[in-house]
mmCIF file with all atom_site columns, C-alpha atoms in Angstrom:
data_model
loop_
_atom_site.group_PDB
_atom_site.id
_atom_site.type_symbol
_atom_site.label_atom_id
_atom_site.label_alt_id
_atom_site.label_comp_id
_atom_site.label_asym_id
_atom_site.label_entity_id
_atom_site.label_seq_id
_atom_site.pdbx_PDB_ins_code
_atom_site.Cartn_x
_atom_site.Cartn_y
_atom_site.Cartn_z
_atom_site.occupancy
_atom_site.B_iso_or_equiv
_atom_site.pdbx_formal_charge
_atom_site.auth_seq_id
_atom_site.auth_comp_id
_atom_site.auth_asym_id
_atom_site.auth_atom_id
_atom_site.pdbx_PDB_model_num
ATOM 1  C CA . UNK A 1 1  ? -6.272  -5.378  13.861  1.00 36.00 ? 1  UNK A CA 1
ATOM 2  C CA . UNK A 1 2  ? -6.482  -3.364  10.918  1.00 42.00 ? 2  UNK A CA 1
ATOM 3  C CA . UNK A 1 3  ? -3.465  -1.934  8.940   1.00 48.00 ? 3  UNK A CA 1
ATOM 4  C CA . UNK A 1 4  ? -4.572  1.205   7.046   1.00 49.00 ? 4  UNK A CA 1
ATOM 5  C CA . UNK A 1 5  ? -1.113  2.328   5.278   1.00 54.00 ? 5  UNK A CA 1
ATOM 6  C CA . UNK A 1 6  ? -1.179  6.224   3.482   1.00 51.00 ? 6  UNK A CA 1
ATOM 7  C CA . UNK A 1 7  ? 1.819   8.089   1.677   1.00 50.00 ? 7  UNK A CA 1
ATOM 8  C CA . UNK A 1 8  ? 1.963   12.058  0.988   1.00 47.00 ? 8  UNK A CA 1
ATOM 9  C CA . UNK A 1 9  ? 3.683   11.071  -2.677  1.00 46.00 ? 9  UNK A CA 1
ATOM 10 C CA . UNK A 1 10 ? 3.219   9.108   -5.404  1.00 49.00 ? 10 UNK A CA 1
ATOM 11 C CA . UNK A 1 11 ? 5.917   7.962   -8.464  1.00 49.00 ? 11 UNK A CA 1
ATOM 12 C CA . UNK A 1 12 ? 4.054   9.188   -11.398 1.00 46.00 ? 12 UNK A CA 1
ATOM 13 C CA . UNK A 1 13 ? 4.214   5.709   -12.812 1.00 50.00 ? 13 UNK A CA 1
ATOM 14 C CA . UNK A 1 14 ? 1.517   2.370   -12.174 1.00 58.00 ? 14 UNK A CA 1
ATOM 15 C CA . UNK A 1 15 ? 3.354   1.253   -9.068  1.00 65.00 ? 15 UNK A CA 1
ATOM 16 C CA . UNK A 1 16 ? 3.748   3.124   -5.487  1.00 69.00 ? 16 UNK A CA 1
ATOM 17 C CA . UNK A 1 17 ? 6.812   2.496   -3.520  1.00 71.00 ? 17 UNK A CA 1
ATOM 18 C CA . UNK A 1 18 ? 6.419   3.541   0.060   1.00 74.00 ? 18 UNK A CA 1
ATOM 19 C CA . UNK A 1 19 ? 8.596   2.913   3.505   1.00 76.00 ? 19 UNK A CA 1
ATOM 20 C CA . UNK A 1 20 ? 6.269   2.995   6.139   1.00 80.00 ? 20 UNK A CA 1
ATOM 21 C CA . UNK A 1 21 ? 6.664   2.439   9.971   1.00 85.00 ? 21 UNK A CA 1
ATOM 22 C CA . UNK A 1 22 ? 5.703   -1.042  9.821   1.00 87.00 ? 22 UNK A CA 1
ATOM 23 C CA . UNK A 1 23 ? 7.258   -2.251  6.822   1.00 88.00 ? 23 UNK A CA 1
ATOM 24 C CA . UNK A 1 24 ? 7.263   -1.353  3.035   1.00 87.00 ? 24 UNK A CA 1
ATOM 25 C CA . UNK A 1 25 ? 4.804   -1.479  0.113   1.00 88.00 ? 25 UNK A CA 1
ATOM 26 C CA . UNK A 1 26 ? 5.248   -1.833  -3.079  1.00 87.00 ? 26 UNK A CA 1
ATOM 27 C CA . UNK A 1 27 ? 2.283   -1.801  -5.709  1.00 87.00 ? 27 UNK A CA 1
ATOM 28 C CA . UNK A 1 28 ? -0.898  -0.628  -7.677  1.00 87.00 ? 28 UNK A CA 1
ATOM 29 C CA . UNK A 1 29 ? -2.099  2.816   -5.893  1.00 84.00 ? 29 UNK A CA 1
ATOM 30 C CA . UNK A 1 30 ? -4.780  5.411   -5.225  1.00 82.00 ? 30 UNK A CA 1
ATOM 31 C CA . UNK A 1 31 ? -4.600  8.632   -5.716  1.00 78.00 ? 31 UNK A CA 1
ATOM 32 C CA . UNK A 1 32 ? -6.683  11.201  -3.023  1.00 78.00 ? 32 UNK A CA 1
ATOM 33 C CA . UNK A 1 33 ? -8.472  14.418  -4.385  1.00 79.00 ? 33 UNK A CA 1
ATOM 34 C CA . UNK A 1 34 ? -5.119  15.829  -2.164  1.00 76.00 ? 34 UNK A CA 1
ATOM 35 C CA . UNK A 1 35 ? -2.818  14.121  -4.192  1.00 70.00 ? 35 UNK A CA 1
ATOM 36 C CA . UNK A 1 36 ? -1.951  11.968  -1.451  1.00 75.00 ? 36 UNK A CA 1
ATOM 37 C CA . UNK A 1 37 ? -1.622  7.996   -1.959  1.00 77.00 ? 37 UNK A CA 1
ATOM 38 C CA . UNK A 1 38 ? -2.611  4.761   -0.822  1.00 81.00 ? 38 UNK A CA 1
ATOM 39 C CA . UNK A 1 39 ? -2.297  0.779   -1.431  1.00 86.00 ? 39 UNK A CA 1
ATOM 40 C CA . UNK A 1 40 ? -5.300  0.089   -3.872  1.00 87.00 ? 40 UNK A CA 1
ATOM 41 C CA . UNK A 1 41 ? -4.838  -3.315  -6.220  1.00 90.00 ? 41 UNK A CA 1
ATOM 42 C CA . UNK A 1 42 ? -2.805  -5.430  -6.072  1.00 92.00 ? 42 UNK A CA 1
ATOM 43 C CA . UNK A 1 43 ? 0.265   -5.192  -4.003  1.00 92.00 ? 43 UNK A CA 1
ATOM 44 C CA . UNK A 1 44 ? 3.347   -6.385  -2.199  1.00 93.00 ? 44 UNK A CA 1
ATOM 45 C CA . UNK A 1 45 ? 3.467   -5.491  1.865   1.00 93.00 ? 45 UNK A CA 1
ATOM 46 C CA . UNK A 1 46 ? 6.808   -6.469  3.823   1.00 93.00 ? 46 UNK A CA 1
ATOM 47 C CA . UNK A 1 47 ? 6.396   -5.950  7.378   1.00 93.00 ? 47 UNK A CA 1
ATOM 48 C CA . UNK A 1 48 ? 9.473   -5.229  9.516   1.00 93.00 ? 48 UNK A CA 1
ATOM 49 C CA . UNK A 1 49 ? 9.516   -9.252  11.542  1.00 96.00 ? 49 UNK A CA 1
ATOM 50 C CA . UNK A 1 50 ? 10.101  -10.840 7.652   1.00 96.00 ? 50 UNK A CA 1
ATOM 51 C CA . UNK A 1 51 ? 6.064   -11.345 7.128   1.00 96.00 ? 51 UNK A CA 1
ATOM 52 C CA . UNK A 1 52 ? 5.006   -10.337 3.882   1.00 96.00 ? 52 UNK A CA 1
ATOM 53 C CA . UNK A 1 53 ? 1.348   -10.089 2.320   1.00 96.00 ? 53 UNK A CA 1
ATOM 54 C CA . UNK A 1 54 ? 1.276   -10.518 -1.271  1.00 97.00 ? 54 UNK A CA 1
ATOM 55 C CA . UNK A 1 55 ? -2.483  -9.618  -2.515  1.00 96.00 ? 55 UNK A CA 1
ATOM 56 C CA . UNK A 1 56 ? -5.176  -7.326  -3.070  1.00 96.00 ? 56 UNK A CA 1
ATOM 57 C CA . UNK A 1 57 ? -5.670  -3.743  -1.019  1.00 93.00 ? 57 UNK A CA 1
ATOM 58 C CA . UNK A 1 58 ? -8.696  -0.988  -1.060  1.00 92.00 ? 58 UNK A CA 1
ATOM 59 C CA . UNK A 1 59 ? -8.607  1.806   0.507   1.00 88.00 ? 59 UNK A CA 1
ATOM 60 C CA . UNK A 1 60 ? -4.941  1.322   1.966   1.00 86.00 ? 60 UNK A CA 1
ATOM 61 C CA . UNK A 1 61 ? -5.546  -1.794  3.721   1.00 89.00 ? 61 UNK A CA 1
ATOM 62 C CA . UNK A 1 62 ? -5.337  -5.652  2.716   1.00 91.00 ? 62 UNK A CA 1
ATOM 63 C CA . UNK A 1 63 ? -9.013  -7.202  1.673   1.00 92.00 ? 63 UNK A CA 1
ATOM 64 C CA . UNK A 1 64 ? -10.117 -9.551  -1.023  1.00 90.00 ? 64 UNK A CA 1
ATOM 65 C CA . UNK A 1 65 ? -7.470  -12.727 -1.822  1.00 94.00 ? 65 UNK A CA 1
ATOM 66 C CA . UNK A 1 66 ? -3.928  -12.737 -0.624  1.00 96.00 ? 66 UNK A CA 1
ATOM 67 C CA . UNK A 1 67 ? -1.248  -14.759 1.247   1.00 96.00 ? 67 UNK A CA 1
ATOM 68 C CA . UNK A 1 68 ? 0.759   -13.950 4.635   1.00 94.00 ? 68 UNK A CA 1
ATOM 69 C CA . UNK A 1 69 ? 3.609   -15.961 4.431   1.00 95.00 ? 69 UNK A CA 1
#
């Protein structure tokens, strides 16, 4: 399944800190022509059950290299 993860804010700084329902991210960022923002670089994802994907996002969702540990 795919995990597509979007914010309504941004910190006005090079990483985005965001709680979301299934864990939280913490990272590099995208920012929409709405100001809204996304997971885009590299990032840090903890998911709720203690998983966490360390690794590249685009478009708010893991691709490229990264580890699930």
């Amino acid at each position: 399944s795919t995990i597509l993860l979007y914010g309504r804010w941004c910190i006005q700084m090079d990483i985005f800190v965001h709680t979301y329902d299934t864990g939280i991210y913490s990272g590099e960022f995208k920012k929409d022509k709405d100001e809204s923002c996304y997971p885009h670089g590299s990032g840090t994802f903890e998911f709720n059950n203690g998983d966490v994907y360390s690794g590249s996002f685009k478009d708010g969702a893991p691709s490229g290299y990264g580890t699930l540990t």
